[in-house]
Coordinates of C-alpha atoms and ligand atoms in Angstrom, one line a residue:
M279 CA 0.0 -0.2 0.0
S280 CA 1.9 3.7 -0.6
S281 CA 2.2 5.6 1.7
C282 CA -1.0 8.2 0.3
L283 CA -3.3 5.4 0.6
K284 CA -2.4 4.8 4.2
L285 CA -3.1 8.3 5.2
S286 CA -6.3 7.8 3.9
V287 CA -7.4 5.3 5.9
V288 CA -5.7 6.7 9.4
S289 CA -8.1 7.8 11.9
Q290 CA -8.5 11.4 12.9
K291 CA -6.7 11.0 16.0
N292 CA -3.7 10.2 14.1
F293 CA -4.2 12.5 11.5
F294 CA -1.0 14.9 12.4
A295 CA 0.9 12.0 12.9
S296 CA 0.7 10.4 10.0
K297 CA 0.8 14.2 8.3
K298 CA 4.3 14.6 9.7
L299 CA 5.5 10.8 8.5
F300 CA 3.9 11.9 4.6
N301 CA 6.2 14.7 4.6
A302 CA 8.9 12.8 5.9
L303 CA 8.6 10.4 3.3
Q304 CA 7.6 12.8 0.4
C305 CA 11.3 13.6 1.6
R306 CA 13.3 11.2 0.3
S307 CA 12.2 12.1 -3.3
V308 CA 15.0 15.3 -2.9
A309 CA 18.3 15.3 -2.2
T310 CA 18.6 15.8 2.1
T311 CA 21.3 18.1 3.7
K312 CA 22.6 16.0 6.3
L313 CA 23.9 16.4 10.0
F314 CA 27.8 16.2 10.6
I315 CA 28.2 14.5 14.0
D316 CA 31.3 13.2 15.5
G317 CA 33.2 13.3 11.9
E318 CA 30.6 11.7 9.9
F319 CA 27.8 12.9 7.7
R320 CA 24.2 11.4 9.3
E321 CA 21.0 11.3 8.0
S322 CA 18.4 13.4 10.3
K323 CA 15.4 11.4 11.7
T324 CA 13.8 14.3 11.9
Q325 CA 10.1 14.5 10.6
E326 CA 10.5 17.9 10.1
W327 CA 12.1 19.4 6.9
I328 CA 12.4 22.5 5.5
D329 CA 12.0 23.2 1.8
L330 CA 15.3 24.3 0.0
R331 CA 14.5 26.5 -3.3
N332 CA 16.9 27.4 -5.9
P333 CA 16.1 31.1 -6.3
A334 CA 16.6 31.6 -9.6
T335 CA 14.1 28.7 -10.8
N336 CA 12.2 28.4 -7.5
E337 CA 12.6 24.7 -7.6
V338 CA 13.2 22.4 -4.5
I339 CA 16.4 21.4 -4.9
R340 CA 17.5 20.1 -1.1
K341 CA 15.8 19.3 2.2
V342 CA 16.9 20.4 5.4
P343 CA 16.4 18.9 8.3
K344 CA 15.2 20.4 11.7
A345 CA 17.3 18.5 14.1
T346 CA 15.9 16.9 16.8
K347 CA 17.2 17.6 20.1
D348 CA 18.5 14.3 20.6
E349 CA 21.0 15.3 17.2
M350 CA 21.8 18.6 18.6
Q351 CA 22.8 16.9 22.0
A352 CA 24.5 14.3 20.1
A353 CA 26.8 17.5 18.1
V354 CA 27.4 18.8 21.7
D355 CA 28.7 15.8 23.3
S356 CA 30.9 15.2 20.4
A357 CA 32.3 18.7 20.4
K358 CA 32.4 18.1 24.8
K359 CA 34.7 15.0 24.4
A360 CA 36.8 16.5 21.3
F361 CA 37.7 19.4 24.0
K362 CA 39.8 17.3 26.5
T363 CA 42.2 16.1 23.3
W364 CA 41.9 19.3 21.2
S365 CA 42.4 21.7 23.7
E366 CA 46.1 19.7 24.9
T367 CA 46.9 19.3 20.9
S368 CA 50.2 20.8 20.3
I369 CA 49.5 24.8 18.8
L370 CA 51.9 23.6 15.9
T371 CA 49.6 20.6 15.2
R372 CA 46.3 22.8 14.7
Q373 CA 48.2 25.3 12.9
Q374 CA 49.3 22.7 10.3
Y375 CA 45.4 21.6 10.3
M376 CA 45.2 25.3 9.2
F377 CA 47.2 25.1 6.6
K378 CA 46.3 22.0 5.3
Y379 CA 42.5 23.3 5.4
Q380 CA 43.4 26.5 3.4
H381 CA 45.5 24.7 0.7
I382 CA 42.3 22.0 0.4
I383 CA 39.8 24.9 0.3
K384 CA 41.6 26.7 -2.7
Q385 CA 41.9 24.2 -4.7
N386 CA 38.1 23.5 -4.6
M387 CA 37.2 26.9 -4.8
K388 CA 34.9 26.4 -7.7
R389 CA 32.7 23.4 -6.1
L390 CA 31.9 25.8 -3.1
A391 CA 31.0 28.6 -5.4
A392 CA 29.0 26.5 -7.7
M393 CA 26.9 25.5 -4.3
V394 CA 26.7 29.4 -3.1
T395 CA 25.4 30.1 -6.3
E396 CA 22.4 27.5 -6.6
E397 CA 21.5 28.0 -3.1
Q398 CA 21.9 31.2 -2.5
G399 CA 21.4 33.1 -6.0
K400 CA 24.7 35.3 -6.5
T401 CA 26.9 35.1 -9.5
L402 CA 29.5 32.7 -9.7
A403 CA 32.4 35.7 -9.6
D404 CA 30.9 37.4 -6.2
A405 CA 30.6 33.6 -4.7
E406 CA 34.2 32.6 -5.5
G407 CA 34.8 36.4 -4.1
D408 CA 32.2 34.8 -0.8
V409 CA 34.5 32.0 -0.5
F410 CA 37.5 33.8 -0.5
R411 CA 37.2 36.2 2.2
G412 CA 36.4 33.5 4.0
L413 CA 39.7 31.9 3.0
Q414 CA 41.5 35.1 4.0
V415 CA 40.5 34.3 7.5
V416 CA 41.8 30.5 7.4
E417 CA 45.2 31.9 6.3
H418 CA 44.6 34.6 9.1
A419 CA 44.3 31.5 11.6
C420 CA 47.2 30.1 10.1
S421 CA 49.6 32.9 12.6
I422 CA 47.8 31.0 15.6
T423 CA 51.6 30.7 17.1
S424 CA 51.4 35.0 17.2
L425 CA 48.1 35.4 17.7
Q426 CA 47.6 33.2 20.6
L427 CA 50.7 34.5 22.9
G428 CA 50.4 35.5 26.0
E429 CA 52.3 37.8 28.3
T430 CA 55.1 38.2 30.3
L431 CA 56.4 40.8 32.9
P432 CA 59.2 39.2 34.7
S433 CA 60.8 40.7 38.1
I434 CA 57.6 42.3 39.0
A435 CA 59.5 41.9 42.5
R436 CA 62.6 39.9 43.5
D437 CA 62.8 36.9 41.6
L438 CA 59.0 37.0 40.9
D439 CA 57.6 36.8 37.8
T440 CA 53.6 37.1 36.3
V441 CA 53.2 35.1 32.7
S442 CA 49.4 35.3 31.0
Y443 CA 48.2 32.4 28.8
R444 CA 45.4 32.6 26.5
L445 CA 43.6 29.4 26.6
P446 CA 40.1 27.9 24.7
L447 CA 37.2 28.5 26.0
G448 CA 35.4 24.5 25.4
V449 CA 32.5 24.2 23.1
C450 CA 31.4 26.9 20.9
A451 CA 28.9 28.0 18.3
G452 CA 28.0 29.7 15.6
I453 CA 24.6 31.0 14.0
A454 CA 25.0 32.2 10.3
P455 CA 23.0 34.1 8.2
F456 CA 22.0 33.1 4.5
N457 CA 24.0 35.8 2.5
F458 CA 27.6 34.8 2.9
P459 CA 27.3 31.0 3.0
A460 CA 30.6 30.0 2.8
M461 CA 32.3 33.8 3.9
I462 CA 30.7 33.7 7.6
P463 CA 30.9 29.7 8.9
L464 CA 34.7 31.0 7.8
W465 CA 34.6 33.7 9.8
M466 CA 33.6 31.6 12.9
F467 CA 34.8 27.8 13.2
P468 CA 38.2 27.7 11.9
L469 CA 39.4 31.2 14.4
A470 CA 37.5 29.1 17.1
T471 CA 39.1 25.7 16.6
V472 CA 42.9 27.0 16.3
C473 CA 42.7 28.5 19.6
G474 CA 41.6 25.0 21.4
N475 CA 37.8 25.1 21.1
T476 CA 35.8 22.9 19.8
F477 CA 32.4 23.8 17.8
V478 CA 28.9 23.2 17.0
M479 CA 28.1 25.1 13.6
K480 CA 24.2 26.1 12.6
P481 CA 24.7 27.5 9.0
S482 CA 21.4 29.2 7.6
E483 CA 18.6 27.2 6.7
R484 CA 18.3 28.7 3.7
V485 CA 22.3 28.0 2.5
P486 CA 23.5 25.0 4.1
G487 CA 25.4 23.5 1.7
A488 CA 28.8 25.5 1.4
T489 CA 29.0 24.6 4.8
M490 CA 28.1 20.9 4.7
L491 CA 31.0 21.3 1.4
L492 CA 33.2 22.8 4.2
M493 CA 33.0 19.6 6.3
E494 CA 33.7 17.5 3.5
L495 CA 37.0 19.3 3.0
L496 CA 37.9 19.1 6.9
Q497 CA 37.0 14.9 6.8
E498 CA 39.7 14.8 3.7
I499 CA 42.3 16.8 5.7
D500 CA 42.0 14.4 8.5
F501 CA 40.8 16.6 11.4
P502 CA 40.3 15.2 14.7
K503 CA 36.7 13.9 15.0
G504 CA 34.0 16.0 16.9
V505 CA 36.3 19.3 16.9
V506 CA 33.6 20.7 14.3
N507 CA 30.2 19.4 14.3
V508 CA 27.2 20.8 12.5
I509 CA 23.4 20.9 12.9
H510 CA 20.7 22.5 10.9
G511 CA 17.3 23.5 12.1
Q512 CA 15.4 27.3 12.8
H513 CA 14.3 28.7 16.5
D514 CA 14.1 25.0 17.9
S515 CA 18.1 25.1 17.0
V516 CA 18.9 28.3 18.3
N517 CA 17.3 28.3 21.9
F518 CA 19.2 24.7 22.1
I519 CA 22.5 26.7 21.3
C520 CA 21.9 30.0 23.8
D521 CA 20.3 27.1 26.4
N522 CA 22.7 24.3 26.1
P523 CA 25.0 24.7 29.5
D524 CA 28.0 23.4 27.9
I525 CA 28.3 26.1 24.9
R526 CA 30.4 28.4 26.8
A527 CA 30.3 31.4 23.1
I528 CA 28.0 31.9 20.8
S529 CA 29.1 33.6 17.4
F530 CA 26.2 35.1 15.5
V531 CA 25.8 36.9 12.1
G532 CA 22.2 37.7 10.9
S533 CA 19.5 40.1 11.4
D534 CA 18.6 42.5 14.2
T535 CA 15.4 40.3 15.9
A536 CA 17.6 37.4 16.0
G537 CA 20.9 39.1 16.9
K538 CA 19.1 41.2 20.0
Y539 CA 17.6 37.8 20.9
I540 CA 20.4 35.9 20.8
Y541 CA 22.4 38.3 22.3
E542 CA 19.9 38.9 25.5
R543 CA 19.2 35.1 25.6
G544 CA 23.0 33.3 25.5
S545 CA 24.2 36.3 28.1
K546 CA 21.2 35.6 30.4
N547 CA 22.9 32.0 30.5
G548 CA 26.5 33.1 31.1
K549 CA 27.4 32.7 28.0
R550 CA 30.1 35.0 25.5
V551 CA 27.9 36.5 22.5
Q552 CA 29.2 38.4 19.9
S553 CA 26.4 39.5 17.3
N554 CA 26.5 41.1 14.3
M555 CA 23.5 42.1 12.6
G556 CA 21.7 44.4 10.3
A557 CA 22.8 47.9 8.6
K558 CA 22.2 50.8 6.7
N559 CA 25.2 52.3 5.2
H560 CA 25.5 55.7 3.6
G561 CA 28.1 56.4 0.9
V562 CA 28.6 60.3 1.0
V563 CA 29.4 62.2 -2.6
M564 CA 31.1 65.5 -2.7
P565 CA 31.5 67.6 -5.4
D566 CA 35.4 67.3 -5.8
A567 CA 35.0 63.7 -6.2
N568 CA 35.9 61.6 -9.2
K569 CA 32.9 61.3 -10.8
E570 CA 34.0 58.7 -12.8
H571 CA 35.2 56.5 -9.8
T572 CA 32.5 57.3 -7.9
L573 CA 29.8 56.6 -9.7
N574 CA 31.2 52.8 -10.2
Q575 CA 31.5 52.8 -7.2
L576 CA 28.0 53.4 -5.7
V577 CA 26.7 51.3 -8.6
G578 CA 29.0 48.1 -7.9
A579 CA 28.2 48.3 -3.9
A580 CA 24.5 49.3 -3.9
F581 CA 23.6 46.5 -6.7
G582 CA 26.4 43.9 -6.1
A583 CA 24.9 40.6 -4.7
A584 CA 21.3 42.1 -5.5
G585 CA 22.2 44.5 -2.4
Q586 CA 21.9 41.5 -0.3
R587 CA 25.2 42.4 1.9
C588 CA 25.1 44.1 5.3
M589 CA 27.8 46.2 3.8
A590 CA 26.1 47.2 0.8
L591 CA 26.1 51.1 0.0
S592 CA 22.3 51.6 0.2
T593 CA 22.4 55.2 0.7
A594 CA 24.1 57.3 -1.2
V595 CA 23.8 61.0 0.0
F596 CA 24.5 64.0 -2.2
V597 CA 26.3 66.9 -1.0
G598 CA 25.7 70.4 -3.1
S599 CA 25.8 70.4 -6.5
S600 CA 27.1 66.5 -6.8
K601 CA 23.1 65.7 -6.9
D602 CA 23.4 66.6 -10.5
W603 CA 24.7 63.1 -11.3
I604 CA 22.3 61.0 -10.2
P605 CA 20.7 60.6 -13.7
E606 CA 24.1 59.9 -14.9
L607 CA 23.9 57.1 -12.0
V608 CA 20.6 55.5 -12.8
E609 CA 21.9 55.3 -16.6
R610 CA 25.0 53.1 -15.1
A611 CA 22.5 51.2 -13.1
K612 CA 20.5 50.5 -15.8
K613 CA 23.4 48.7 -18.4
L614 CA 23.5 46.1 -14.9
K615 CA 22.5 42.6 -16.7
V616 CA 20.3 41.0 -14.1
N617 CA 20.3 36.8 -15.1
A618 CA 20.7 33.5 -13.0
G619 CA 24.1 33.9 -11.0
H620 CA 25.6 31.2 -13.0
V621 CA 25.1 32.6 -16.4
P622 CA 28.5 34.3 -17.5
D623 CA 27.8 37.5 -17.9
A624 CA 25.2 38.4 -14.8
D625 CA 26.0 41.1 -13.1
L626 CA 23.3 40.1 -10.0
G627 CA 21.2 37.0 -9.4
P628 CA 18.2 36.7 -8.1
V629 CA 17.4 37.8 -4.1
I630 CA 16.9 35.2 -1.6
S631 CA 13.3 34.2 -1.3
A632 CA 9.6 35.3 -2.4
E633 CA 9.2 36.4 0.7
S634 CA 12.2 38.7 0.5
K635 CA 11.1 39.9 -3.0
Q636 CA 7.9 41.0 -1.7
R637 CA 9.3 43.0 1.2
I638 CA 11.4 44.6 -1.0
S639 CA 8.8 45.6 -3.4
K640 CA 6.5 47.0 -0.2
L641 CA 9.1 49.0 1.1
V642 CA 10.1 50.4 -2.6
E643 CA 6.0 51.3 -3.0
S644 CA 6.1 52.7 0.5
G645 CA 8.8 55.5 -0.6
K646 CA 6.8 56.6 -3.2
Q647 CA 3.5 56.8 -1.2
Q648 CA 5.4 59.1 1.1
G649 CA 6.8 61.5 -1.4
A650 CA 9.9 59.7 -2.9
K651 CA 10.9 59.7 -6.5
I652 CA 11.3 56.0 -8.0
L653 CA 13.8 56.7 -10.8
L654 CA 14.5 53.6 -11.8
D655 CA 12.2 50.3 -11.0
G656 CA 13.4 47.1 -11.1
R657 CA 10.4 45.4 -9.5
D658 CA 8.9 44.1 -12.5
I659 CA 12.0 42.5 -14.1
K660 CA 11.4 39.0 -16.2
V661 CA 14.4 37.4 -17.0
D662 CA 14.1 34.9 -19.7
G663 CA 14.2 31.7 -19.1
Y664 CA 14.1 32.0 -15.2
E665 CA 10.6 33.4 -15.4
N666 CA 9.8 32.0 -12.1
G667 CA 13.2 33.3 -9.7
Y668 CA 12.9 36.0 -7.3
F669 CA 14.4 38.8 -9.4
V670 CA 14.7 42.3 -8.7
G671 CA 16.2 44.4 -10.6
P672 CA 18.2 47.5 -10.0
T673 CA 15.8 50.2 -8.7
V674 CA 17.0 54.0 -7.6
V675 CA 14.6 55.4 -5.0
A676 CA 15.2 59.8 -5.0
D677 CA 14.1 62.7 -2.6
V678 CA 14.2 60.4 0.0
K679 CA 13.9 62.1 3.7
P680 CA 15.3 60.3 6.9
E681 CA 11.4 59.6 8.3
M682 CA 10.6 57.8 5.0
D683 CA 10.2 53.5 6.1
C684 CA 12.5 53.1 2.8
Y685 CA 15.2 54.8 4.9
K686 CA 14.4 53.5 8.3
E687 CA 14.3 49.8 7.2
E688 CA 17.5 47.9 6.3
I689 CA 16.2 46.5 2.5
F690 CA 18.4 44.2 1.4
G691 CA 17.7 43.8 -2.2
P692 CA 19.2 45.7 -5.1
V693 CA 17.3 49.3 -4.2
L694 CA 19.4 52.4 -3.7
V695 CA 17.9 55.3 -2.2
T696 CA 19.5 58.6 -2.2
L697 CA 19.2 61.8 -0.3
S698 CA 20.6 65.1 -0.6
V699 CA 22.0 67.7 1.9
D700 CA 24.0 71.4 1.5
T701 CA 27.1 70.5 3.6
L702 CA 29.2 67.7 4.7
D703 CA 28.3 68.5 8.2
D704 CA 24.8 67.7 7.1
A705 CA 25.7 64.6 5.6
I706 CA 28.0 64.0 8.9
Q707 CA 24.9 64.9 11.3
L708 CA 22.4 62.7 9.0
I709 CA 24.5 59.5 9.6
N710 CA 25.1 59.9 13.1
S711 CA 21.1 60.2 13.7
N712 CA 20.8 56.7 12.2
P713 CA 21.2 53.7 14.6
Y714 CA 23.4 51.5 12.7
G715 CA 27.1 51.9 12.4
N716 CA 28.1 49.4 10.6
G717 CA 29.7 50.7 7.4
T718 CA 30.4 54.3 5.4
A719 CA 32.2 55.4 2.6
I720 CA 33.1 59.2 1.4
F721 CA 33.9 60.2 -1.9
T722 CA 36.1 63.1 -2.3
T723 CA 39.5 63.8 -3.0
N724 CA 39.9 66.4 -0.7
G725 CA 42.2 64.7 2.2
A726 CA 41.0 67.5 4.9
T727 CA 37.6 66.8 4.2
A728 CA 37.9 62.7 4.2
R729 CA 39.8 63.6 7.4
K730 CA 37.0 65.6 8.6
F731 CA 34.8 63.1 7.9
T732 CA 36.6 60.2 9.1
Q733 CA 37.2 62.0 12.2
E734 CA 33.3 63.0 13.2
I735 CA 31.6 59.9 12.0
D736 CA 30.1 57.7 14.5
V737 CA 30.3 54.6 12.6
G738 CA 32.5 51.1 12.8
Q739 CA 33.8 51.0 9.4
I740 CA 34.7 53.7 6.9
G741 CA 36.1 54.0 3.5
V742 CA 37.5 56.6 2.1
N743 CA 37.2 56.1 -1.9
V744 CA 36.4 52.6 -0.8
P745 CA 32.4 51.8 -1.2
I746 CA 32.7 48.5 0.9
P747 CA 35.4 49.2 3.4
V748 CA 35.5 45.7 5.4
P749 CA 38.9 45.0 6.6
L750 CA 41.0 42.2 6.1
P751 CA 41.3 40.0 8.7
M752 CA 44.2 41.0 10.4
F753 CA 42.2 44.1 11.6
S754 CA 38.7 43.0 12.7
F755 CA 35.4 43.5 11.3
T756 CA 34.5 46.5 13.4
G757 CA 30.5 47.3 13.0
S758 CA 29.6 49.6 15.9
R759 CA 26.8 50.9 17.5
G760 CA 23.0 49.3 16.1
S761 CA 24.8 46.9 13.9
F762 CA 26.7 45.0 16.9
L763 CA 25.9 43.5 20.2
G764 CA 29.1 42.3 22.5
D765 CA 32.5 43.0 23.5
N766 CA 35.0 41.5 20.8
N767 CA 34.4 41.8 17.3
F768 CA 34.9 39.1 14.7
Y769 CA 38.2 38.1 14.0
G770 CA 41.9 40.1 14.0
K771 CA 43.1 40.4 17.5
A772 CA 39.2 40.7 18.8
G773 CA 38.2 37.5 17.2
I774 CA 41.5 35.7 19.3
N775 CA 40.0 37.6 22.2
F776 CA 36.4 36.6 21.7
F777 CA 37.3 32.8 21.7
T778 CA 40.1 32.6 24.5
Q779 CA 40.2 33.4 28.4
L780 CA 43.4 34.2 30.2
K781 CA 44.8 32.9 32.7
T782 CA 47.6 34.5 35.1
V783 CA 50.7 32.9 36.6
T784 CA 52.6 34.8 39.3
Q785 CA 55.3 32.4 40.2
L786 CA 58.1 33.1 43.3
W787 CA 61.1 31.0 42.0
R788 CA 63.9 32.0 44.6
E789 CA 67.9 32.6 43.4
Q790 CA 68.9 30.7 46.6
D791 CA 66.8 27.8 45.5
A792 CA 68.4 27.3 42.2
S793 CA 70.4 23.5 41.7
G794 CA 73.1 23.5 39.0
F795 CA 72.6 20.6 36.3
K796 CA 74.4 19.5 32.9
P797 CA 73.3 21.1 30.1
A798 CA 72.1 19.4 27.5
T799 CA 74.0 20.0 24.4
A800 CA 71.6 18.4 21.2
M801 CA 69.8 20.9 19.4
P802 CA 66.2 21.1 21.3
V803 CA 63.0 19.8 18.8
M804 CA 59.6 21.1 19.9
K805 CA 56.7 19.0 18.5
Ligands
LIG264 P1 18.2 36.0 10.1 O1 18.4 36.4 11.0 O2 16.9 35.8 9.4 O3 19.0 34.4 10.1 C1 20.1 34.6 10.8 C2 20.6 33.1 11.7 O4 19.4 33.3 12.8 C3 19.6 31.8 10.9 O5 20.7 30.8 10.8 C4 18.5 31.7 11.4 O6 17.9 30.5 11.4 C5 18.5 32.4 12.7 N1 17.1 33.3 13.0 C6 16.5 33.6 12.5 N2 14.8 34.2 12.7 C7 15.3 34.1 14.0 C8 15.1 34.3 15.3 N3 13.9 35.9 15.2 N4 15.1 33.6 16.0 C9 16.4 33.2 16.4 N5 16.7 32.8 15.1 C10 16.4 33.6 14.3 O7 19.4 37.1 8.6 P2 19.5 36.4 7.3 O8 18.3 37.0 6.9 O9 19.7 35.1 7.3 O10 20.8 37.6 7.1 C11 20.3 38.4 6.7 C12 20.1 39.5 7.7 O11 22.1 39.8 8.4 C13 20.5 41.2 7.3 O12 20.4 42.0 8.3 C14 21.8 41.6 7.1 O13 22.3 42.9 7.4 C15 22.7 40.7 8.6 N6 24.2 40.4 8.3 C16 25.1 41.3 9.0 C17 26.0 41.2 9.0 C18 27.2 42.1 9.8 O14 28.9 41.5 9.9 N7 26.9 42.9 10.3 C19 26.7 40.2 7.9 C20 25.8 39.6 7.2 C21 24.5 39.3 7.5

């Protein structure tokens, strides 16, 4: 008897249980995303699955499990057990694993990028950038022998020295968003584990594929079992991470709603939390700027990745006569090619979901209703061969005022809102009044103007003629104010601080107690 016929004879009482079973059986016809626990890929035993759709086609391409409580606990148990040996594994050995991981990620760059494009929608070139920026954090992790150095102060008093050690915390966890499927998980588990921690990763349920490939690569380099585990799910998995007593720290990147919630719930449970959240990044255009460079940078940074970057320049502030450049900006935006991400000449792909497209359209419409002008409207775009995809073409909304919803909300789509102000002081005041502090940029050829801006602006990451000023990992990702909660930013020195705790030893070895010994003559070998 088929599962469907079986369903027709079940009693009302068992209807819901059977529906879950039916869903579970149906799932088998589409590939499933596995869990990664204790070094092996495992099929989830859950009854609850999430459809993962290709944003360019709207087809269900995979099913993602909402891991059961037992499965999530198994991931934490595995990480807890692995911590005992991993934390005592020499730092040179951990560094060697990172060298190998760096190499194998490089070799698999195209494969990872293809997965990012399939699940997330961004263009292949942009997907390679996604992997590459994550790879740079792995490269940074290779410097762990310098990064994890403690401090010493000898002879604080006679024969008395103090030494500090940077030691791992234990089991840490990561919760990632959909927009950088490779880069953001790579911000998290490589740095955590190279410091000696073990990890439970929860990728975005909308784009788990890149994380799973990254786990395959860990297997290939014989990374010890249990040091990194992957669970999948939505709210239940997030709550599990926030509440589990064995998890010591949570690294989160995503929206404000989730970020504030996780920060609060995790902190209440005594965990360290670093929470990178939403943004509204302003690009200030001075009349003395290099017009060619500025317009190209604005267009690339507003519409690249379909605007789904937390550092997208989604808001242009034209100072004085620079507003006369807006028509030319619109012409350049019109020339961008919107297509499925794997199509070679695509400049931007679809947005992540039908709901996201709807939300973007609504915010653009609200701008019109509240008095702004839509100079370029990409909401009804049709892409040949991909009629069911979630495409939004470049959209420019001008004459926007700070009280409008399209200014107040993070749109997270290929929409540039433009405002005009009279002076640099007005631009600075506008940006400092906005609650977010992720990124901002100024376009000018005047060093004094740039300096005034960088001194007076209260935003964590500033670009001068650089539209997306995300620092490389030897620095940290320094979003501030409403874009960040926590004490230690991601990667760089701050990232190492986040994933380690200090221990100090103060020791008295009195000189008169020293005894003579025969010195060893062979060259010491460190292992
Ligand atoms: P999201 O908050 O919806 O999801 C992020 C993670 O949180 C996912 O793993 C998801 O399962 C979980 N989650 C979602 N809603 C939740 C809730 N209500 N409670 C608990 N957990 C929840 O974010 P997204 O849509 O995947 O990503 C886009 C957002 O991420 C944008 O706001 C963007 O600015 C932000 N982002 C910020 C940075 C940064 O570094 N500041 C980087 C990338 C993305």
